[in-house]
Backbone as JSON Lines, residues from 0, in Angstrom:
{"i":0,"aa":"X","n":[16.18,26.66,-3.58],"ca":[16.96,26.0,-2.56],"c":[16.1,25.72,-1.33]}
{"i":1,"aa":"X","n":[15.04,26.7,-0.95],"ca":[14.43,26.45,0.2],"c":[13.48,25.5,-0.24]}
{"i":2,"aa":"X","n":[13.0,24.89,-1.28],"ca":[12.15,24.16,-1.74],"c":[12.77,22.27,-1.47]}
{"i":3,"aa":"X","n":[14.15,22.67,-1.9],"ca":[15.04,21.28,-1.73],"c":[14.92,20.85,-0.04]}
{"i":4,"aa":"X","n":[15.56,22.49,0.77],"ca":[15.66,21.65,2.22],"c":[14.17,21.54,2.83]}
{"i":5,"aa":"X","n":[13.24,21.92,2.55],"ca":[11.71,21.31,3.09],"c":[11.67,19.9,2.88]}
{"i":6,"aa":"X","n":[12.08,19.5,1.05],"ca":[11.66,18.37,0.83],"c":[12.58,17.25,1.2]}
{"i":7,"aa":"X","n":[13.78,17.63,1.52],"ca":[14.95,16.75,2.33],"c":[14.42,16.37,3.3]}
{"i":8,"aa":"X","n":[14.01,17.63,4.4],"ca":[13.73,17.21,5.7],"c":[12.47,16.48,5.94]}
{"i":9,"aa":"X","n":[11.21,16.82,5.27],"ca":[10.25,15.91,4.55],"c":[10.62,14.67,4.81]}
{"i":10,"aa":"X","n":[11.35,13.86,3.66],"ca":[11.74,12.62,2.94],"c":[12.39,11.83,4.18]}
{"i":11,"aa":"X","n":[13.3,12.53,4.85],"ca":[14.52,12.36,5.97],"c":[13.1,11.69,7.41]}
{"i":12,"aa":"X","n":[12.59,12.79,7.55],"ca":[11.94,12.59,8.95],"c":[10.57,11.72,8.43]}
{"i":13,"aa":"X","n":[9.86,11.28,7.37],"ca":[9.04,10.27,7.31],"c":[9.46,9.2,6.9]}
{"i":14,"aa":"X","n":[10.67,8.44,6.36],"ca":[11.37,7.6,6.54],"c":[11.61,7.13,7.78]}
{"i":15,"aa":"X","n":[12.23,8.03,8.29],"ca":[12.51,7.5,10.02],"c":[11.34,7.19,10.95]}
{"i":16,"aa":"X","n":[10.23,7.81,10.62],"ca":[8.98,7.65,11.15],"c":[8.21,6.13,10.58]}
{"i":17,"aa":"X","n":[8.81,5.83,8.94],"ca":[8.43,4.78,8.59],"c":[8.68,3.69,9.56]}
{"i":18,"aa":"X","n":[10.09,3.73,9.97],"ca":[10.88,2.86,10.06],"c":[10.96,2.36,11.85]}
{"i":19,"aa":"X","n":[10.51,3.47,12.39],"ca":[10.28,3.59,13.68],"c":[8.82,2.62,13.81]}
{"i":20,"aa":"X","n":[8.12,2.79,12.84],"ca":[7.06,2.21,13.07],"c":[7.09,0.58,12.55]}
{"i":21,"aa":"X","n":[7.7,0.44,11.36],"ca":[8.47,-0.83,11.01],"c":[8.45,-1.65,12.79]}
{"i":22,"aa":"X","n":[9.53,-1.45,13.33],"ca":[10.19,-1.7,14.08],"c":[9.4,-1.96,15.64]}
{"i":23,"aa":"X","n":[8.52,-1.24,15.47],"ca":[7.74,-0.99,16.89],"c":[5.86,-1.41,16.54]}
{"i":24,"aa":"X","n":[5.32,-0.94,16.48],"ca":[3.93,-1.37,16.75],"c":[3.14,-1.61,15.2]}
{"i":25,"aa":"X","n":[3.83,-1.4,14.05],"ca":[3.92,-1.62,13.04],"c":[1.98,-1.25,12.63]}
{"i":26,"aa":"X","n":[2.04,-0.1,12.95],"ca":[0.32,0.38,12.92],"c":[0.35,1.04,11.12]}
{"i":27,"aa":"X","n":[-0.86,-0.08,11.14],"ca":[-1.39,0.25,9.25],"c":[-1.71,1.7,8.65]}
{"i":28,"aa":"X","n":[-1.87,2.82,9.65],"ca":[-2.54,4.16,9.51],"c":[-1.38,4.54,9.15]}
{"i":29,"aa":"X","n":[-0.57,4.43,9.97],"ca":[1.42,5.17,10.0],"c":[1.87,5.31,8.84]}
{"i":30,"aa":"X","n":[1.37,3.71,8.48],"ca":[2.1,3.09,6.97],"c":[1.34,3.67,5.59]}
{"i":31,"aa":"X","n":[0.11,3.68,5.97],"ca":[-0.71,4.34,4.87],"c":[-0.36,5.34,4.3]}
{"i":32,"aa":"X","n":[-0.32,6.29,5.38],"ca":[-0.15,7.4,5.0],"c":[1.53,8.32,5.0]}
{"i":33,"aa":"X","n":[2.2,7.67,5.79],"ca":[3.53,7.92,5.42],"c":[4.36,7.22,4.2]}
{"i":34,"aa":"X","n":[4.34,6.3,3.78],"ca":[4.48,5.85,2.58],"c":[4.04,6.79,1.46]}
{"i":35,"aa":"X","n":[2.88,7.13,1.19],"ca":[2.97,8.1,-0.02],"c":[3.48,9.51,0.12]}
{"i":36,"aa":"X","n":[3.61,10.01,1.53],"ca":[4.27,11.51,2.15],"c":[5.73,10.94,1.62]}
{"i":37,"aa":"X","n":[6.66,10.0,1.85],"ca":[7.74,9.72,1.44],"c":[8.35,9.56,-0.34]}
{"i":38,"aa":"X","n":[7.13,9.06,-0.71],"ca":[7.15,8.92,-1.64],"c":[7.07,10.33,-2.66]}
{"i":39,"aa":"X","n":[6.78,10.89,-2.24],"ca":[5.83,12.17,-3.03],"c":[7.26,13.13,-2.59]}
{"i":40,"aa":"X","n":[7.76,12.99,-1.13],"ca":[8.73,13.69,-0.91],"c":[9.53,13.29,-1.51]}
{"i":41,"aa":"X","n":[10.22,12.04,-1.51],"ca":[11.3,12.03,-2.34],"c":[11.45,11.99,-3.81]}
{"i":42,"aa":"X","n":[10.5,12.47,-4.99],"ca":[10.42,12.75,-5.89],"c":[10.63,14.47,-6.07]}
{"i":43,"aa":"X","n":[9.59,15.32,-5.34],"ca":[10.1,16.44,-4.78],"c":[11.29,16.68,-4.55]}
{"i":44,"aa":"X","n":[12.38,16.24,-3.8],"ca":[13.39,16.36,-3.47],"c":[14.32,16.24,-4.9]}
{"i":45,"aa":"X","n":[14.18,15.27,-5.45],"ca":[14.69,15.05,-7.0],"c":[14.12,16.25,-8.11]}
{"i":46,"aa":"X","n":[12.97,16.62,-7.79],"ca":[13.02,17.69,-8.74],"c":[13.81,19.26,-8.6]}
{"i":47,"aa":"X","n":[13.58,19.23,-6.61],"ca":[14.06,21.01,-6.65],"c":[15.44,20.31,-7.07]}
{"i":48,"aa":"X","n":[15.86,19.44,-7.14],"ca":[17.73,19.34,-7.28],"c":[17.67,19.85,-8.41]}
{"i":49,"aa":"X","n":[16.93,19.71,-9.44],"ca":[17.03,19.9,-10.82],"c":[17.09,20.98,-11.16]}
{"i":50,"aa":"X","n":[15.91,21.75,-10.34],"ca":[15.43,23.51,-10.05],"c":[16.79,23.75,-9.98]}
{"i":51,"aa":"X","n":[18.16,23.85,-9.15],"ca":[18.62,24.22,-8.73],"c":[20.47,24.42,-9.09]}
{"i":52,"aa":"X","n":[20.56,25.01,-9.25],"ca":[22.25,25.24,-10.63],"c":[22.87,24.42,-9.42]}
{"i":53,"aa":"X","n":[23.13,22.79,-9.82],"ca":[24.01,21.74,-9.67],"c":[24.74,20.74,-10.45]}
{"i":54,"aa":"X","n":[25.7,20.34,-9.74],"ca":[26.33,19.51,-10.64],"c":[25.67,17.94,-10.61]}
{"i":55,"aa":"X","n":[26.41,17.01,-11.49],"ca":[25.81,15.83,-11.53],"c":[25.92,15.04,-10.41]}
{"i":56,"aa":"X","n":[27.03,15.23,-9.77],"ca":[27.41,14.82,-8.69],"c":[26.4,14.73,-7.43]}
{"i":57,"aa":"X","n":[25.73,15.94,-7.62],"ca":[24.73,17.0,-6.38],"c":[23.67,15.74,-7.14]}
{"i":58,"aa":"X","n":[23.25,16.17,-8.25],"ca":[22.19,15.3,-8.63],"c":[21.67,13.81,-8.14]}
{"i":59,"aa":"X","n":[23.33,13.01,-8.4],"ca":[23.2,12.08,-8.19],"c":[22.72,11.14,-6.39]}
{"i":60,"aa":"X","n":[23.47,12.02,-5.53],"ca":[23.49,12.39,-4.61],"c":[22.3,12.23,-4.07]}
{"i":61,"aa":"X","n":[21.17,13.17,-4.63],"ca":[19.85,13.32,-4.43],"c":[19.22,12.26,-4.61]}
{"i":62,"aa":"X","n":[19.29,10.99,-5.24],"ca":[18.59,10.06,-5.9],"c":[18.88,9.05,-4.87]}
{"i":63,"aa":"X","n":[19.25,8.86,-3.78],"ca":[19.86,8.5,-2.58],"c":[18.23,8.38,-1.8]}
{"i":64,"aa":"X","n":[17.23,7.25,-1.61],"ca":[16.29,7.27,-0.88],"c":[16.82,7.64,0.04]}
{"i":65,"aa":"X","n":[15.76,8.52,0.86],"ca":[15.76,8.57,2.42],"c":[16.79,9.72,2.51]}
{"i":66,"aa":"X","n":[18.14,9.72,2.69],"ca":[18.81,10.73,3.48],"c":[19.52,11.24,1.42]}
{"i":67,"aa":"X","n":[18.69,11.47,0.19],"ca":[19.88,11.62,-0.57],"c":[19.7,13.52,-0.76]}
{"i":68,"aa":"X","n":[18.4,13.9,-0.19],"ca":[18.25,15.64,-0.13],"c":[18.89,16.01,0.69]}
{"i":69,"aa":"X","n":[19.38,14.79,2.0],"ca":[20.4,15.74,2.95],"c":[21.66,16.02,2.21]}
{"i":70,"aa":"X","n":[22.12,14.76,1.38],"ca":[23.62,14.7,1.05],"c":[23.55,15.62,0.18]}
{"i":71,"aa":"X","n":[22.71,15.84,-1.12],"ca":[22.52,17.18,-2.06],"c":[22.9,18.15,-0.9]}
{"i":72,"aa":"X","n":[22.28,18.41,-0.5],"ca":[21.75,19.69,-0.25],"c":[23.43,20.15,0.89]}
{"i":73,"aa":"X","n":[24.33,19.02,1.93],"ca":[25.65,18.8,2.29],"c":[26.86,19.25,0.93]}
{"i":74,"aa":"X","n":[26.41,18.79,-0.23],"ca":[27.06,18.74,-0.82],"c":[27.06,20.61,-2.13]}
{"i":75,"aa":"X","n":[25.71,20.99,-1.88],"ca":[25.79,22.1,-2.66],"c":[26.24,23.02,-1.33]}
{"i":76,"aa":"X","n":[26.23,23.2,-0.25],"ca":[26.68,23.75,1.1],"c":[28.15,24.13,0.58]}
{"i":77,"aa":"X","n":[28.8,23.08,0.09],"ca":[30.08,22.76,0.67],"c":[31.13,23.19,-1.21]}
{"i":78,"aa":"X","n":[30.31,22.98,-1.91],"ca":[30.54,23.59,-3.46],"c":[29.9,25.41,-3.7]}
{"i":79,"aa":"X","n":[29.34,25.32,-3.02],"ca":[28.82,27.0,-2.97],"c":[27.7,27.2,-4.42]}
């Protein structure tokens, strides 16, 4: 479980960092290297779901670019 919310918050906060940068000075270093941190996170994030006694629902959830380890991870919170 602690493996899922690293890689949530991971996935969550270099997205937004993508996107911040998208938006603003659109610097090639940002993009370089946050793009594969996102990428790498959000595969991570898809695997601890798997690690982790859920339903399909939780699973599916997870497969959600960008915010889908928050909603897993909202959603196993809230199923126990």
């Amino acid at each position: 479980m602690r493996a899922l919310r690293v890689a949530a918050a991971v996935e969550a906060l270099s997205l937004a960092l993508l996107l911040v940068n998208l938006a603003t000075v659109h610097t090639e270093v940002i993009t370089s290297l946050g793009g594969p941190v996102h990428g790498t996170a959000y595969l991570a994030t898809l695997a601890a779901t798997w690690l982790v006694p859920a339903t399909a629902g939780t699973r599916w959830r997870a497969a959600v670019p960008g915010v889908g380890g928050l909603l897993a991870l909202r959603h196993l919170s809230r199923t126990g």
